[in-house]
C-alpha positions as a Markdown table, in Angstrom:
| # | Residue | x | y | z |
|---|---|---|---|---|
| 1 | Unk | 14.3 | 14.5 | -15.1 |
| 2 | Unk | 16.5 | 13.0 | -12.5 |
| 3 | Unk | 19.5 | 14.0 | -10.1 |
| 4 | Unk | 22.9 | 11.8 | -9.8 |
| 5 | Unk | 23.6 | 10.8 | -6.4 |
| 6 | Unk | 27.0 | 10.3 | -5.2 |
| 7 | Unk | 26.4 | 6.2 | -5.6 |
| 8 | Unk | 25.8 | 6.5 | -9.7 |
| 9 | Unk | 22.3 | 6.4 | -9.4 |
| 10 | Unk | 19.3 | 8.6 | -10.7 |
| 11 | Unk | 16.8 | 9.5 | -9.2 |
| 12 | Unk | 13.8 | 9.0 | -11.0 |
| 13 | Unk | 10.7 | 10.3 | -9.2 |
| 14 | Unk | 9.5 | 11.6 | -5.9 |
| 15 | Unk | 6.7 | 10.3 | -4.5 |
| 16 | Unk | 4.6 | 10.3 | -1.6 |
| 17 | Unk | 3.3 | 7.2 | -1.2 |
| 18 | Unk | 2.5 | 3.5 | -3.8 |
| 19 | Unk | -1.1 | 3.7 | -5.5 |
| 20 | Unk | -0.1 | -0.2 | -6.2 |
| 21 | Unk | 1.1 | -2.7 | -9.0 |
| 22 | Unk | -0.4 | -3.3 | -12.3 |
| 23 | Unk | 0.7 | -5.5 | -14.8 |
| 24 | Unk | -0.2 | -6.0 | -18.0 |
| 25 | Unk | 1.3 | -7.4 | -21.3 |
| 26 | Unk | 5.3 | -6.8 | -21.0 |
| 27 | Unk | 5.4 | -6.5 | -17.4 |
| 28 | Unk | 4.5 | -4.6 | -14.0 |
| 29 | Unk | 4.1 | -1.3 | -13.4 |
| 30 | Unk | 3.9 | 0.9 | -9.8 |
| 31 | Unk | 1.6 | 3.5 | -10.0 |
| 32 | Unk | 3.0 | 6.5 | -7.5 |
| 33 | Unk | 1.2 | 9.2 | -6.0 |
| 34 | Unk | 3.6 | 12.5 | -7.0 |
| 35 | Unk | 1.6 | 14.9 | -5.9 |
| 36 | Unk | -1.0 | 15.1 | -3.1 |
| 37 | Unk | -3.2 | 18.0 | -0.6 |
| 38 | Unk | -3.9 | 18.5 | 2.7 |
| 39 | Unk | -7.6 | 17.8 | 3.1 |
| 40 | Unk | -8.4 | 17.4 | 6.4 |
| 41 | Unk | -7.2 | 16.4 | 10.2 |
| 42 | Unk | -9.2 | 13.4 | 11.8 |
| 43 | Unk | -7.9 | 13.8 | 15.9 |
| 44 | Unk | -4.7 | 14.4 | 15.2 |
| 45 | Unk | -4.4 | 12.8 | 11.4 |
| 46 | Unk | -3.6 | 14.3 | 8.4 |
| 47 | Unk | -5.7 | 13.4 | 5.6 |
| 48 | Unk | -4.2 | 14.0 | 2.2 |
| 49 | Unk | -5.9 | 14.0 | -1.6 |
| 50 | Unk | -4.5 | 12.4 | -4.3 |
| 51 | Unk | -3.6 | 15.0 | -6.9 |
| 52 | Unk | -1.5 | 13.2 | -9.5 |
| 53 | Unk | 0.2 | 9.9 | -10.0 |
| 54 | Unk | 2.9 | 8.6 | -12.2 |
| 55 | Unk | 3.2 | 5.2 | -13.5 |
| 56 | Unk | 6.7 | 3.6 | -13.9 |
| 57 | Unk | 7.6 | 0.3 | -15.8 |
| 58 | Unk | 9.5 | -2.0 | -14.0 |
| 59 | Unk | 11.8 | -4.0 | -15.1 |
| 60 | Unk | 14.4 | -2.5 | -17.3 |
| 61 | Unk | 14.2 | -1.3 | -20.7 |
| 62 | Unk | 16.9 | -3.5 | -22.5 |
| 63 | Unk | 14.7 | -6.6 | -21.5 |
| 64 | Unk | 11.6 | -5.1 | -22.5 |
| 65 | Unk | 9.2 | -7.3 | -24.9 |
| 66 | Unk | 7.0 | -5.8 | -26.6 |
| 67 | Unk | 3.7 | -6.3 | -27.6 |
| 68 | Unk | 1.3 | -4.6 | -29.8 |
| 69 | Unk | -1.8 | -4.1 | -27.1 |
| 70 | Unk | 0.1 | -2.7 | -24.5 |
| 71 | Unk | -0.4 | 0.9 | -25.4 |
| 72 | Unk | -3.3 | 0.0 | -25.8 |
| 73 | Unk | -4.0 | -0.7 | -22.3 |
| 74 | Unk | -2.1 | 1.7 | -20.8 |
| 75 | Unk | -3.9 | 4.6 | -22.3 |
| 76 | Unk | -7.1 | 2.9 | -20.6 |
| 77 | Unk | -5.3 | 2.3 | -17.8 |
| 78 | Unk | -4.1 | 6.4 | -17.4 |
| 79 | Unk | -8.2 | 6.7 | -18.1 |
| 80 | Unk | -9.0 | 6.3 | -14.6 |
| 81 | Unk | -8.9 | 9.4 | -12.7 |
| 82 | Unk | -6.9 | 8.9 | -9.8 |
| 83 | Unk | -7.0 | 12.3 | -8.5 |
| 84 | Unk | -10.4 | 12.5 | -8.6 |
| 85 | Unk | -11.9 | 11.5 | -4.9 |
| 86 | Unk | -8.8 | 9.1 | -3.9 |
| 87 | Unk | -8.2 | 9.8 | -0.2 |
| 88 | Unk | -5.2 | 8.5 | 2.2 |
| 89 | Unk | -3.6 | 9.0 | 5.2 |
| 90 | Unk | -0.3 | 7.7 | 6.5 |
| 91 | Unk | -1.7 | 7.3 | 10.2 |
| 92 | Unk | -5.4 | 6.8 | 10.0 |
| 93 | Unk | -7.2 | 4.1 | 8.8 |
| 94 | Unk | -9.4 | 5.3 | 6.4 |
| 95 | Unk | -11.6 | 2.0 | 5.4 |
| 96 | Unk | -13.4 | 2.0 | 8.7 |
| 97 | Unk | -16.0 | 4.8 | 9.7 |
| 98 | Unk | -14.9 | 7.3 | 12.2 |
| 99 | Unk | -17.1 | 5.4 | 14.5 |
| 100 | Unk | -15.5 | 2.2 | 14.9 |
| 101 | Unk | -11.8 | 4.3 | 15.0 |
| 102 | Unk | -13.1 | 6.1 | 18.2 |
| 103 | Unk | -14.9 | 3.2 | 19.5 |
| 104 | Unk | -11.2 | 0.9 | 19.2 |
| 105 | Unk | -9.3 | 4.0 | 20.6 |
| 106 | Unk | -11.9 | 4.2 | 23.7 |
| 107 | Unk | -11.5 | 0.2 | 24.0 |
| 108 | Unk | -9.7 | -0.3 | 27.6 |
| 109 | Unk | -6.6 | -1.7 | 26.8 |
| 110 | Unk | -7.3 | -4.6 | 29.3 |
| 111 | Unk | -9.4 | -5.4 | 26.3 |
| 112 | Unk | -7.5 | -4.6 | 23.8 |
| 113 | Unk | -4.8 | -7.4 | 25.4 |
| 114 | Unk | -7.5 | -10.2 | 25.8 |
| 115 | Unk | -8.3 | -9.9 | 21.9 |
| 116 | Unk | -4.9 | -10.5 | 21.1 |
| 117 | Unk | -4.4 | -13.4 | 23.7 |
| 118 | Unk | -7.4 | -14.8 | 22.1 |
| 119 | Unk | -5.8 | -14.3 | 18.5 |
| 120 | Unk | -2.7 | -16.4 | 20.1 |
| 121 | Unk | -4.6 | -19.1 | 21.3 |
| 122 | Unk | -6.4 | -19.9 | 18.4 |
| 123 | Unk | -3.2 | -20.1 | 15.9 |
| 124 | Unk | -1.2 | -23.0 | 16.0 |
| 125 | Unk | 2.5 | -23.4 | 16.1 |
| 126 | Unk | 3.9 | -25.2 | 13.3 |
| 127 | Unk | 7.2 | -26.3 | 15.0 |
| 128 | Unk | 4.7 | -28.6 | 17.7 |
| 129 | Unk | 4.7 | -31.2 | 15.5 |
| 130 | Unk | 8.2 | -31.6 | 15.5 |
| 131 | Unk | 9.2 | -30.7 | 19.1 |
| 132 | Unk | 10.8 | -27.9 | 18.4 |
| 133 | Unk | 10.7 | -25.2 | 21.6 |
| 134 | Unk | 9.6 | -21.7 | 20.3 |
| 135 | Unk | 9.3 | -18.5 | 22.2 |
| 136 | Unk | 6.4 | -19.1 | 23.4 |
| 137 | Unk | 6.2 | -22.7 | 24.3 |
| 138 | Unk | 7.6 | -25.1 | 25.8 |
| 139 | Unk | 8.2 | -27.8 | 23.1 |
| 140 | Unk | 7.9 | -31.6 | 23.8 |
């Protein structure tokens, strides 16, 4: 299943991107996405389908505890179809609508700048208190 590198380590799975974490009874577990197909380009943006995943326990083995529901769980875990309508791309974001993406990427970037400024102005620095000079200030 895997190939020895020069450093003593296997490698265990090639993937093209993390689905996420799950955890369950006897620990966490990344679910990978080990397979995926070109679907689409969006202005320049490859959009890929997922086409199969692979889930790997965590932590090792040897410190494994079981427990007698987590098969269980996993089986309706793997139940969920992930390479049924699951979409990504490594460059686009895909939770807005195509609208908004055109409408930020046709925002002037004199705009784009103020937004940020604004962002800045409303934080606070937690080193004020203490009179500490950061980058952007000045300190006491």
């Amino acid at each position: 299943m895997g190939q020895k590198g020069s450093s003593g380590l296997f490698r265990a799975v090639s993937a093209f991107g993390v689905v996420g974490f799950v955890r369950f009874l006897e620990g966490y577990y990344i679910v990978l996405i080990t397979k995926r197909r070109k679907m689409a380009d969006i202005g320049g943006h490859a959009i890929y389908k997922v086409e199969d995943t692979n889930m790997i326990y965590i932590p090792n083995d040897s410190v494994r505890i079981t427990h007698p529901d987590e098969a269980r769980y996993l089986r309706i875990f793997q139940n969920v179809d992930l390479s049924s309508n699951f979409y990504f791309s490594y460059s686009y974001d895909l939770s807005h609508s195509l609208q908004y993406n055109l409408t930020v990427l046709r925002m002037p970037l004199e705009m784009l700048k103020s937004e940020t400024t604004q962002t800045r102005q409303e934080s606070f620095d937690i080193f004020e208190d203490e009179g500490l000079i950061t980058q952007g200030g000045s300190g006491r």
